[in-house]
Amino acid sequence: MPIDPPARLLMGPGPVNADPRVLRAMSAQLVGQFDPFMTATMNETMELYRGVFRTRNEATLLVDGTSRAGIEAAIVSLVAPGDRVLVPIFGRFGHLLAEIARRAGADVHTREIEWGGVFSVGAIERAIVEVRPALLAIVHGDTSTTVAQPLDELGAICERHGVLFYTDVTASLGGNPFELDAWGVDAATAGLQKCLGGPSGSAPISLSPAAVERIEARKSVEAGIRADGDAVLDEPIRSNYLDLGMILDYWGERRLNHHTEATTMLYGARECARLLLEEGMHVAIERHRLHGSAMLAGVEALGLDVFGDRAHRMHNVVGVHIPDGVDGERVRRALLEDFAIEIGTSFGPLHGRIWRIGTMGVNARRDAVLTTLAALEQVLRAEGHPLTADSGVGAARDVYSETAA
Ligand SMILES: *Cc1c(COP(=O)(O)O)cnc(C)c1O
C-alpha cells in the first residue's frame, strides 16, 4: 500500500505539520549533483538562510541530517581534543551539547541551573573567566523547559575573552528574535521541524569568519605535523561526514565533492526560508508571539499552572503542569485518539510532570490554538477535572480581539 498517514494536528514541541508549500517543493524532480540548476539552488539557499539567521556570513549552508547533525558538525569541527569547552546547561539539550563535546575529546566544563530558569549574563561571564574556554556552547530556546536563554550580550563577552560562541537555535529560530551578527554569534545551527515549518532532516548552519578561520586552521593539520615542523597538539577534525572544512569546500567556489547533497531536503529547506522571508522575519516572530500568548492565556484560564520562568518564555511552546490526580498520558492519548491532536510530554526531571503545547510554524495560527484548547477542555472534563465552560477558548479569543483592536 502507498503511504497514507492519518491526519493529525501536531501541537507538541516539534515536529509540527509541514507547510503544504514545503511538501510540494519536496516533490520536485531531482537534477545532477553539479548541474548548474543544482549549484545555483545551493547558492540561492545560502543567501535565503543569511536572511533567516540575520547574518552576512558567507559560510551559511545546510548540513544534511537532523538538527543534531548540525550541532555535531559545529562542535566536532570547532573543537580539537583537549580544548576547553564551557556548556551552561538549563535543559535537556544543554546536556546534549556537553555530551557531543566530550565525545569530540574536549575538556568540558558545565554549569547547571534548575530547569525552567535561565542564566544571568554575569553568571556566564564569571564561568568564562574561571574556565577560559576555547568555545562557549549554549542552547538558545530549549524545548525541554520552554524557556529561551538571552544571548544578545554574550557575543561581546566572548569576544572580550577570546572565546568562540556557538548556539543551538533549532527550537527558537523563526519564532523568537535571533540576530546572529548583531549578537556576535560565531556559529549557530538549526533544523526545519520547529518554527520553520518543514520536516526534520536538514540542519541550516551559519559560521562567522572567525569560526571559518578556526576550521580552516584545522584543515592544514595532517599527520600530526604543522607546516613549521612543530609537533601538533591539534589533530584533524574527527569526522568525515560532519567535517565543516570539507562541507564548506563542497558548498563554496571549489565545489569539491564530499557527500551528495540531499536534493529533496535542499528543496524543502529552501521553501522553509522563502516562507519566512516572504512573511518577513519580524512578522513571523510576532505571529508566534501572538498565538503563543493566546495558548498561554487559554491554558491558564483552564486553571492549569504554567511551567518555567515567565519573563523568558519561548513564544512557540508552553509548559503546563499536569494537575494532581490527572493521568497525563491518558489525556495525551484521548487528545490523539478522539481529536487527532498531538501534544508533548517532557524529559528527565519533568517527565510525567508537564505537558508541552507548541504553536509553531504553520500551526502558529488561530484555528489551531482554539481547536486545541477546546479539545483539551473536553478531555480534562472527561477526566473529572473541574472547569468553567468555554474558559480556555474564551480567554484565547480575548487575546485575539485585544490584538485586533
Ligand atoms: C527539537 C530540538 C532539537 C532537535 O534535534 P533533532 O536532531 O532534529 O531531533 C535540537 N535542539 C533543540 C534545542 C531542540 O529543541
Short mmCIF file of C-alpha atoms and ligand atoms in Angstrom, two decimals:
data_model
loop_
_atom_site.label_atom_id
_atom_site.label_comp_id
_atom_site.label_asym_id
_atom_site.label_seq_id
_atom_site.Cartn_x
_atom_site.Cartn_y
_atom_site.Cartn_z
CA MET A 1 0.00 0.00 0.00
CA PRO A 2 1.27 3.52 -0.67
CA ILE A 3 1.99 5.52 2.48
CA ASP A 4 -1.15 7.15 3.89
CA PRO A 5 -0.55 8.72 7.31
CA PRO A 6 -3.52 9.76 9.47
CA ALA A 7 -4.46 13.46 9.51
CA ARG A 8 -3.04 14.93 12.72
CA LEU A 9 -2.75 18.38 14.21
CA LEU A 10 0.74 18.40 15.73
CA MET A 11 0.65 20.80 18.69
CA GLY A 12 3.64 19.41 20.56
CA PRO A 13 7.17 20.76 20.88
CA GLY A 14 8.06 19.60 17.35
CA PRO A 15 7.93 18.17 14.85
CA VAL A 16 4.85 20.06 13.71
CA ASN A 17 2.87 19.74 10.47
CA ALA A 18 4.88 20.79 7.45
CA ASP A 19 3.65 23.74 5.45
CA PRO A 20 1.96 22.37 2.28
CA ARG A 21 4.23 24.59 0.18
CA VAL A 22 7.27 22.80 1.64
CA LEU A 23 5.77 19.40 0.87
CA ARG A 24 5.07 20.48 -2.71
CA ALA A 25 8.62 21.74 -3.14
CA MET A 26 9.88 18.39 -1.91
CA SER A 27 8.02 16.53 -4.65
CA ALA A 28 10.04 18.29 -7.38
CA GLN A 29 12.26 16.20 -9.69
CA LEU A 30 15.99 15.68 -9.00
CA VAL A 31 18.89 17.09 -11.01
CA GLY A 32 22.55 16.06 -11.08
CA GLN A 33 24.86 16.99 -8.22
CA PHE A 34 26.80 19.59 -10.23
CA ASP A 35 24.02 20.61 -12.60
CA PRO A 36 24.04 24.41 -12.93
CA PHE A 37 20.48 24.41 -11.58
CA MET A 38 21.61 22.46 -8.51
CA THR A 39 24.61 24.66 -7.71
CA ALA A 40 22.54 27.80 -8.33
CA THR A 41 19.86 26.46 -5.96
CA MET A 42 22.52 25.78 -3.32
CA ASN A 43 23.81 29.35 -3.67
CA GLU A 44 20.29 30.73 -3.53
CA THR A 45 19.55 28.70 -0.39
CA MET A 46 22.70 30.04 1.27
CA GLU A 47 21.50 33.58 0.58
CA LEU A 48 18.00 32.81 1.88
CA TYR A 49 19.39 31.45 5.15
CA ARG A 50 21.53 34.56 5.60
CA GLY A 51 18.18 36.33 5.82
CA VAL A 52 16.77 33.81 8.28
CA PHE A 53 19.82 33.87 10.57
CA ARG A 54 20.15 37.65 10.09
CA THR A 55 23.77 37.49 9.06
CA ARG A 56 26.16 38.40 6.28
CA ASN A 57 28.23 35.27 6.90
CA GLU A 58 29.42 33.83 3.61
CA ALA A 59 29.55 30.42 5.32
CA THR A 60 25.80 29.89 5.65
CA LEU A 61 24.67 26.49 4.36
CA LEU A 62 22.93 23.23 5.15
CA VAL A 63 24.26 20.15 6.91
CA ASP A 64 22.44 17.03 5.71
CA GLY A 65 20.85 15.36 8.72
CA THR A 66 18.57 16.38 11.55
CA SER A 67 19.37 19.32 13.84
CA ARG A 68 21.69 17.09 15.82
CA ALA A 69 23.89 16.68 12.73
CA GLY A 70 24.28 20.46 12.64
CA ILE A 71 25.13 20.56 16.35
CA GLU A 72 27.67 17.78 16.00
CA ALA A 73 29.20 19.29 12.84
CA ALA A 74 29.69 22.62 14.60
CA ILE A 75 31.18 21.15 17.75
CA VAL A 76 33.38 18.47 16.20
CA SER A 77 34.72 20.96 13.65
CA LEU A 78 35.36 23.85 16.05
CA VAL A 79 36.75 21.84 18.95
CA ALA A 80 40.04 19.96 18.94
CA PRO A 81 40.67 17.23 21.50
CA GLY A 82 41.81 18.81 24.74
CA ASP A 83 40.16 22.18 24.02
CA ARG A 84 38.21 23.57 26.93
CA VAL A 85 34.50 23.97 26.22
CA LEU A 86 32.04 25.70 28.54
CA VAL A 87 28.43 24.48 28.43
CA PRO A 88 25.88 26.27 30.63
CA ILE A 89 23.01 23.77 30.96
CA PHE A 90 19.40 24.75 31.62
CA GLY A 91 17.59 21.80 29.99
CA ARG A 92 17.93 18.59 28.05
CA PHE A 93 19.67 19.99 25.01
CA GLY A 94 22.46 21.55 27.08
CA HIS A 95 23.30 18.03 28.23
CA LEU A 96 23.39 17.01 24.56
CA LEU A 97 25.90 19.76 23.70
CA ALA A 98 28.11 18.66 26.61
CA GLU A 99 27.92 15.03 25.58
CA ILE A 100 28.82 15.79 21.96
CA ALA A 101 31.73 17.99 23.05
CA ARG A 102 33.01 15.22 25.35
CA ARG A 103 32.85 12.71 22.51
CA ALA A 104 34.83 15.18 20.39
CA GLY A 105 37.56 14.88 23.03
CA ALA A 106 37.03 18.31 24.57
CA ASP A 107 37.72 19.17 28.18
CA VAL A 108 34.11 20.01 29.01
CA HIS A 109 33.13 22.28 31.89
CA THR A 110 29.45 22.62 32.67
CA ARG A 111 27.40 24.93 34.83
CA GLU A 112 23.85 23.89 35.68
CA ILE A 113 20.75 25.62 36.94
CA GLU A 114 17.36 24.20 37.76
CA TRP A 115 15.17 23.50 34.70
CA GLY A 116 12.75 26.32 33.98
CA GLY A 117 15.20 29.18 34.51
CA VAL A 118 17.95 30.88 32.50
CA PHE A 119 21.49 32.03 33.33
CA SER A 120 22.25 35.64 34.16
CA VAL A 121 24.79 37.26 31.86
CA GLY A 122 27.02 37.76 34.91
CA ALA A 123 26.99 34.05 35.76
CA ILE A 124 28.08 33.15 32.25
CA GLU A 125 30.85 35.74 32.22
CA ARG A 126 32.13 34.50 35.60
CA ALA A 127 32.19 30.94 34.27
CA ILE A 128 34.11 32.12 31.18
CA VAL A 129 36.68 33.80 33.40
CA GLU A 130 37.01 30.66 35.55
CA VAL A 131 37.16 28.12 32.72
CA ARG A 132 38.91 30.16 29.98
CA PRO A 133 37.28 28.02 27.29
CA ALA A 134 38.05 27.95 23.57
CA LEU A 135 34.31 27.64 22.92
CA LEU A 136 31.10 28.61 24.69
CA ALA A 137 28.32 26.23 23.61
CA ILE A 138 24.82 27.12 24.75
CA VAL A 139 21.25 26.40 23.68
CA HIS A 140 19.02 29.36 22.79
CA GLY A 141 15.45 28.06 23.25
CA ASP A 142 15.36 24.69 24.99
CA THR A 143 12.05 23.00 24.16
CA SER A 144 12.50 20.63 27.11
CA THR A 145 11.93 23.53 29.52
CA THR A 146 10.17 26.05 27.20
CA VAL A 147 12.48 28.94 28.12
CA ALA A 148 14.95 30.88 25.96
CA GLN A 149 18.35 31.96 27.23
CA PRO A 150 19.07 35.65 26.48
CA LEU A 151 22.08 35.66 24.13
CA ASP A 152 22.29 39.27 22.98
CA GLU A 153 25.09 40.26 25.37
CA LEU A 154 27.14 37.06 25.19
CA GLY A 155 28.89 37.77 21.89
CA ALA A 156 30.61 40.88 23.23
CA ILE A 157 31.69 38.99 26.35
CA CYS A 158 33.06 36.11 24.28
CA GLU A 159 34.95 38.49 22.05
CA ARG A 160 36.50 40.23 25.06
CA HIS A 161 37.75 36.89 26.37
CA GLY A 162 38.81 35.39 23.03
CA VAL A 163 36.12 32.70 23.11
CA LEU A 164 34.18 31.35 20.12
CA PHE A 165 30.42 31.44 20.67
CA TYR A 166 28.22 28.60 19.40
CA THR A 167 24.46 28.33 19.94
CA ASP A 168 21.76 25.79 19.05
CA VAL A 169 18.77 27.78 17.77
CA THR A 170 16.82 24.79 16.44
CA ALA A 171 13.75 25.41 18.57
CA SER A 172 13.74 29.20 18.56
CA LEU A 173 14.72 30.32 15.03
CA GLY A 174 11.84 31.90 13.11
CA GLY A 175 9.58 32.20 16.16
CA ASN A 176 11.69 34.24 18.56
CA PRO A 177 14.10 37.11 17.96
CA PHE A 178 17.56 35.93 16.89
CA GLU A 179 20.20 38.24 15.42
CA LEU A 180 23.33 36.33 14.54
CA ASP A 181 25.52 39.27 13.51
CA ALA A 182 24.19 41.85 15.96
CA TRP A 183 24.63 39.41 18.86
CA GLY A 184 28.17 38.41 17.86
CA VAL A 185 27.44 34.70 17.42
CA ASP A 186 30.22 32.68 15.75
CA ALA A 187 28.23 29.56 14.92
CA ALA A 188 24.52 28.76 15.01
CA THR A 189 22.69 25.63 13.93
CA ALA A 190 19.02 24.89 13.41
CA GLY A 191 16.55 22.39 11.96
CA LEU A 192 13.36 22.65 9.95
CA GLN A 193 10.78 20.92 12.14
CA LYS A 194 10.03 23.69 14.64
CA CYS A 195 9.18 27.26 13.62
CA LEU A 196 10.49 26.77 10.06
CA GLY A 197 7.54 24.57 9.17
CA GLY A 198 9.37 21.74 7.41
CA PRO A 199 10.31 18.14 8.12
CA SER A 200 13.38 17.19 10.13
CA GLY A 201 16.37 16.15 8.06
CA SER A 202 18.23 19.33 7.16
CA ALA A 203 20.29 21.48 9.51
CA PRO A 204 20.86 25.10 8.44
CA ILE A 205 24.13 26.43 9.86
CA SER A 206 25.95 29.76 9.78
CA LEU A 207 29.61 30.36 10.65
CA SER A 208 31.34 33.68 11.28
CA PRO A 209 34.70 34.43 9.62
CA ALA A 210 36.39 33.64 12.97
CA ALA A 211 34.72 30.23 13.10
CA VAL A 212 35.70 29.51 9.49
CA GLU A 213 39.28 30.53 10.29
CA ARG A 214 39.34 28.07 13.18
CA ILE A 215 38.07 25.29 10.90
CA GLU A 216 40.50 26.17 8.09
CA ALA A 217 43.40 26.08 10.54
CA ARG A 218 42.49 22.54 11.47
CA LYS A 219 42.36 21.52 7.82
CA SER A 220 46.07 22.08 7.39
CA VAL A 221 46.80 19.71 10.24
CA GLU A 222 47.95 16.47 8.69
CA ALA A 223 49.81 13.52 10.09
CA GLY A 224 50.47 15.31 13.35
CA ILE A 225 52.95 17.82 11.91
CA ARG A 226 52.40 21.52 11.37
CA ALA A 227 53.85 23.33 8.38
CA ASP A 228 56.50 24.85 10.68
CA GLY A 229 57.59 21.36 11.73
CA ASP A 230 56.39 21.61 15.31
CA ALA A 231 54.52 18.66 16.70
CA VAL A 232 50.83 19.48 16.89
CA LEU A 233 48.56 19.33 19.82
CA ASP A 234 45.77 19.75 17.32
CA GLU A 235 44.54 16.92 15.16
CA PRO A 236 42.25 16.63 12.13
CA ILE A 237 38.52 17.02 12.56
CA ARG A 238 37.27 13.75 13.99
CA SER A 239 34.53 13.15 11.49
CA ASN A 240 34.46 12.90 7.76
CA TYR A 241 30.72 13.34 7.18
CA LEU A 242 30.46 16.28 9.58
CA ASP A 243 33.80 17.93 8.72
CA LEU A 244 32.74 21.51 8.07
CA GLY A 245 36.03 22.21 6.30
CA MET A 246 35.13 19.64 3.65
CA ILE A 247 31.47 20.67 3.63
CA LEU A 248 32.48 24.31 3.07
CA ASP A 249 34.65 23.24 0.14
CA TYR A 250 31.64 21.49 -1.34
CA TRP A 251 29.27 24.44 -0.89
CA GLY A 252 31.93 27.02 -1.79
CA GLU A 253 33.51 28.08 -5.06
CA ARG A 254 35.67 24.97 -5.33
CA ARG A 255 32.70 22.55 -5.34
CA LEU A 256 34.89 19.71 -4.11
CA ASN A 257 32.84 16.55 -3.96
CA HIS A 258 32.06 15.46 -0.41
CA HIS A 259 28.64 13.86 0.11
CA THR A 260 25.82 14.05 -2.45
CA GLU A 261 23.74 16.97 -1.26
CA ALA A 262 20.28 15.73 -0.19
CA THR A 263 18.46 17.40 -3.06
CA THR A 264 14.92 16.89 -1.79
CA MET A 265 15.83 18.31 1.62
CA LEU A 266 17.51 21.25 -0.14
CA TYR A 267 14.24 21.98 -1.95
CA GLY A 268 12.36 21.73 1.35
CA ALA A 269 14.82 23.89 3.30
CA ARG A 270 14.77 26.49 0.53
CA GLU A 271 10.97 26.70 0.69
CA CYS A 272 11.01 26.99 4.52
CA ALA A 273 13.29 30.02 4.23
CA ARG A 274 11.23 31.50 1.40
CA LEU A 275 8.08 31.22 3.52
CA LEU A 276 9.68 33.04 6.44
CA LEU A 277 11.28 35.77 4.36
CA GLU A 278 8.15 36.37 2.30
CA GLU A 279 6.21 36.85 5.53
CA GLY A 280 9.08 38.89 6.99
CA MET A 281 11.15 37.63 9.92
CA HIS A 282 9.72 40.22 12.30
CA VAL A 283 6.16 39.45 11.23
CA ALA A 284 6.70 35.69 11.64
CA ILE A 285 8.17 36.21 15.10
CA GLU A 286 5.25 38.44 16.06
CA ARG A 287 2.81 35.78 14.77
CA HIS A 288 4.47 33.19 17.02
CA ARG A 289 4.30 35.63 19.93
CA LEU A 290 0.59 36.27 19.39
CA HIS A 291 -0.50 32.65 19.07
CA GLY A 292 1.81 31.60 21.89
CA SER A 293 0.20 34.26 24.11
CA ALA A 294 -3.28 33.09 23.14
CA MET A 295 -2.38 29.49 24.01
CA LEU A 296 -0.86 30.63 27.31
CA ALA A 297 -3.97 32.65 28.22
CA GLY A 298 -6.13 29.67 27.26
CA VAL A 299 -4.37 27.08 29.40
CA GLU A 300 -4.25 29.47 32.35
CA ALA A 301 -7.98 30.11 32.03
CA LEU A 302 -8.45 26.34 32.18
CA GLY A 303 -6.91 26.58 35.63
CA LEU A 304 -3.62 24.98 34.61
CA ASP A 305 -0.30 26.20 36.03
CA VAL A 306 2.34 27.25 33.55
CA PHE A 307 5.89 25.93 33.99
CA GLY A 308 9.10 27.96 33.90
CA ASP A 309 10.38 31.50 34.11
CA ARG A 310 7.64 33.71 32.61
CA ALA A 311 9.96 36.50 31.64
CA HIS A 312 11.98 34.18 29.38
CA ARG A 313 9.25 32.02 27.90
CA MET A 314 9.75 30.91 24.29
CA HIS A 315 6.98 32.20 22.03
CA ASN A 316 6.34 28.85 20.42
CA VAL A 317 5.90 26.35 23.25
CA VAL A 318 4.24 26.46 26.64
CA GLY A 319 4.89 24.05 29.51
CA VAL A 320 1.86 23.13 31.57
CA HIS A 321 1.89 21.37 34.95
CA ILE A 322 -0.20 18.21 34.80
CA PRO A 323 -2.79 18.74 37.58
CA ASP A 324 -2.77 16.43 40.60
CA GLY A 325 -4.97 13.44 40.06
CA VAL A 326 -4.90 13.72 36.27
CA ASP A 327 -3.16 10.98 34.28
CA GLY A 328 -1.04 12.96 31.81
CA GLU A 329 -0.57 10.10 29.38
CA ARG A 330 -4.27 9.29 29.31
CA VAL A 331 -5.05 12.89 28.42
CA ARG A 332 -2.50 12.83 25.59
CA ARG A 333 -3.93 9.56 24.31
CA ALA A 334 -7.52 10.88 24.37
CA LEU A 335 -6.45 14.04 22.53
CA LEU A 336 -4.81 11.91 19.85
CA GLU A 337 -7.50 9.25 19.53
CA ASP A 338 -10.61 11.42 19.80
CA PHE A 339 -9.37 14.71 18.33
CA ALA A 340 -6.27 13.72 16.28
CA ILE A 341 -4.29 16.34 18.21
CA GLU A 342 -0.80 15.64 19.49
CA ILE A 343 0.72 17.48 22.46
CA GLY A 344 4.02 16.62 24.13
CA THR A 345 5.25 15.36 27.46
CA SER A 346 8.76 16.21 28.70
CA PHE A 347 12.06 14.62 29.63
CA GLY A 348 14.20 13.90 32.65
CA PRO A 349 13.12 15.73 35.79
CA LEU A 350 9.97 16.98 34.05
CA HIS A 351 8.82 13.63 32.64
CA GLY A 352 5.22 12.99 33.66
CA ARG A 353 5.09 16.40 35.36
CA ILE A 354 4.43 18.73 32.46
CA TRP A 355 2.81 18.72 29.06
CA ARG A 356 4.34 20.84 26.33
CA ILE A 357 1.99 22.52 23.88
CA GLY A 358 3.50 24.09 20.79
CA THR A 359 2.25 26.82 18.46
CA MET A 360 4.84 26.91 15.72
CA GLY A 361 5.43 27.01 12.00
CA VAL A 362 2.22 26.62 10.04
CA ASN A 363 0.40 25.70 13.28
CA ALA A 364 1.00 29.11 14.85
CA ARG A 365 -2.49 30.15 13.81
CA ARG A 366 -5.79 30.96 15.43
CA ASP A 367 -7.91 27.93 14.50
CA ALA A 368 -5.17 25.51 15.62
CA VAL A 369 -4.94 27.26 19.00
CA LEU A 370 -8.72 27.41 19.55
CA THR A 371 -9.28 23.81 18.42
CA THR A 372 -6.56 22.54 20.75
CA LEU A 373 -7.95 24.46 23.73
CA ALA A 374 -11.50 23.24 23.02
CA ALA A 375 -10.31 19.63 22.80
CA LEU A 376 -8.16 19.91 25.92
CA GLU A 377 -11.12 21.28 27.86
CA GLN A 378 -13.30 18.35 26.79
CA VAL A 379 -10.67 15.77 27.68
CA LEU A 380 -9.93 17.35 31.08
CA ARG A 381 -13.64 17.47 31.86
CA ALA A 382 -13.96 13.78 30.99
CA GLU A 383 -11.07 13.14 33.41
CA GLY A 384 -13.16 14.75 36.14
CA HIS A 385 -11.06 17.90 36.33
CA PRO A 386 -13.29 20.84 37.37
CA LEU A 387 -13.53 23.55 34.69
CA THR A 388 -15.57 26.59 33.78
CA ALA A 389 -17.21 26.00 30.39
CA ASP A 390 -15.53 27.65 27.39
CA SER A 391 -12.96 29.33 29.63
CA GLY A 392 -9.84 28.35 27.62
CA VAL A 393 -11.23 29.20 24.20
CA GLY A 394 -12.78 32.39 25.58
CA ALA A 395 -9.52 33.62 27.07
CA ALA A 396 -7.65 32.93 23.84
CA ARG A 397 -10.31 34.77 21.84
CA ASP A 398 -9.89 37.73 24.19
CA VAL A 399 -6.18 37.83 23.34
CA TYR A 400 -7.04 37.87 19.64
CA SER A 401 -9.68 40.58 19.95
CA GLU A 402 -7.33 42.78 22.02
CA THR A 403 -4.77 42.47 19.23
CA ALA A 404 -7.31 43.25 16.53
CA ALA A 405 -8.47 46.34 18.46
C1 LIG B 1 13.98 19.99 18.98
C2 LIG B 1 15.38 20.37 19.25
C3 LIG B 1 16.44 19.73 18.59
C4 LIG B 1 16.12 18.61 17.64
O1 LIG B 1 17.20 17.86 17.18
P1 LIG B 1 16.88 16.77 16.05
O2 LIG B 1 18.19 16.13 15.76
O3 LIG B 1 16.33 17.48 14.85
O4 LIG B 1 15.89 15.82 16.64
C5 LIG B 1 17.72 20.18 18.83
N1 LIG B 1 17.96 21.18 19.71
C6 LIG B 1 16.96 21.80 20.38
C7 LIG B 1 17.25 22.92 21.31
C8 LIG B 1 15.64 21.40 20.17
O5 LIG B 1 14.63 21.98 20.84
#
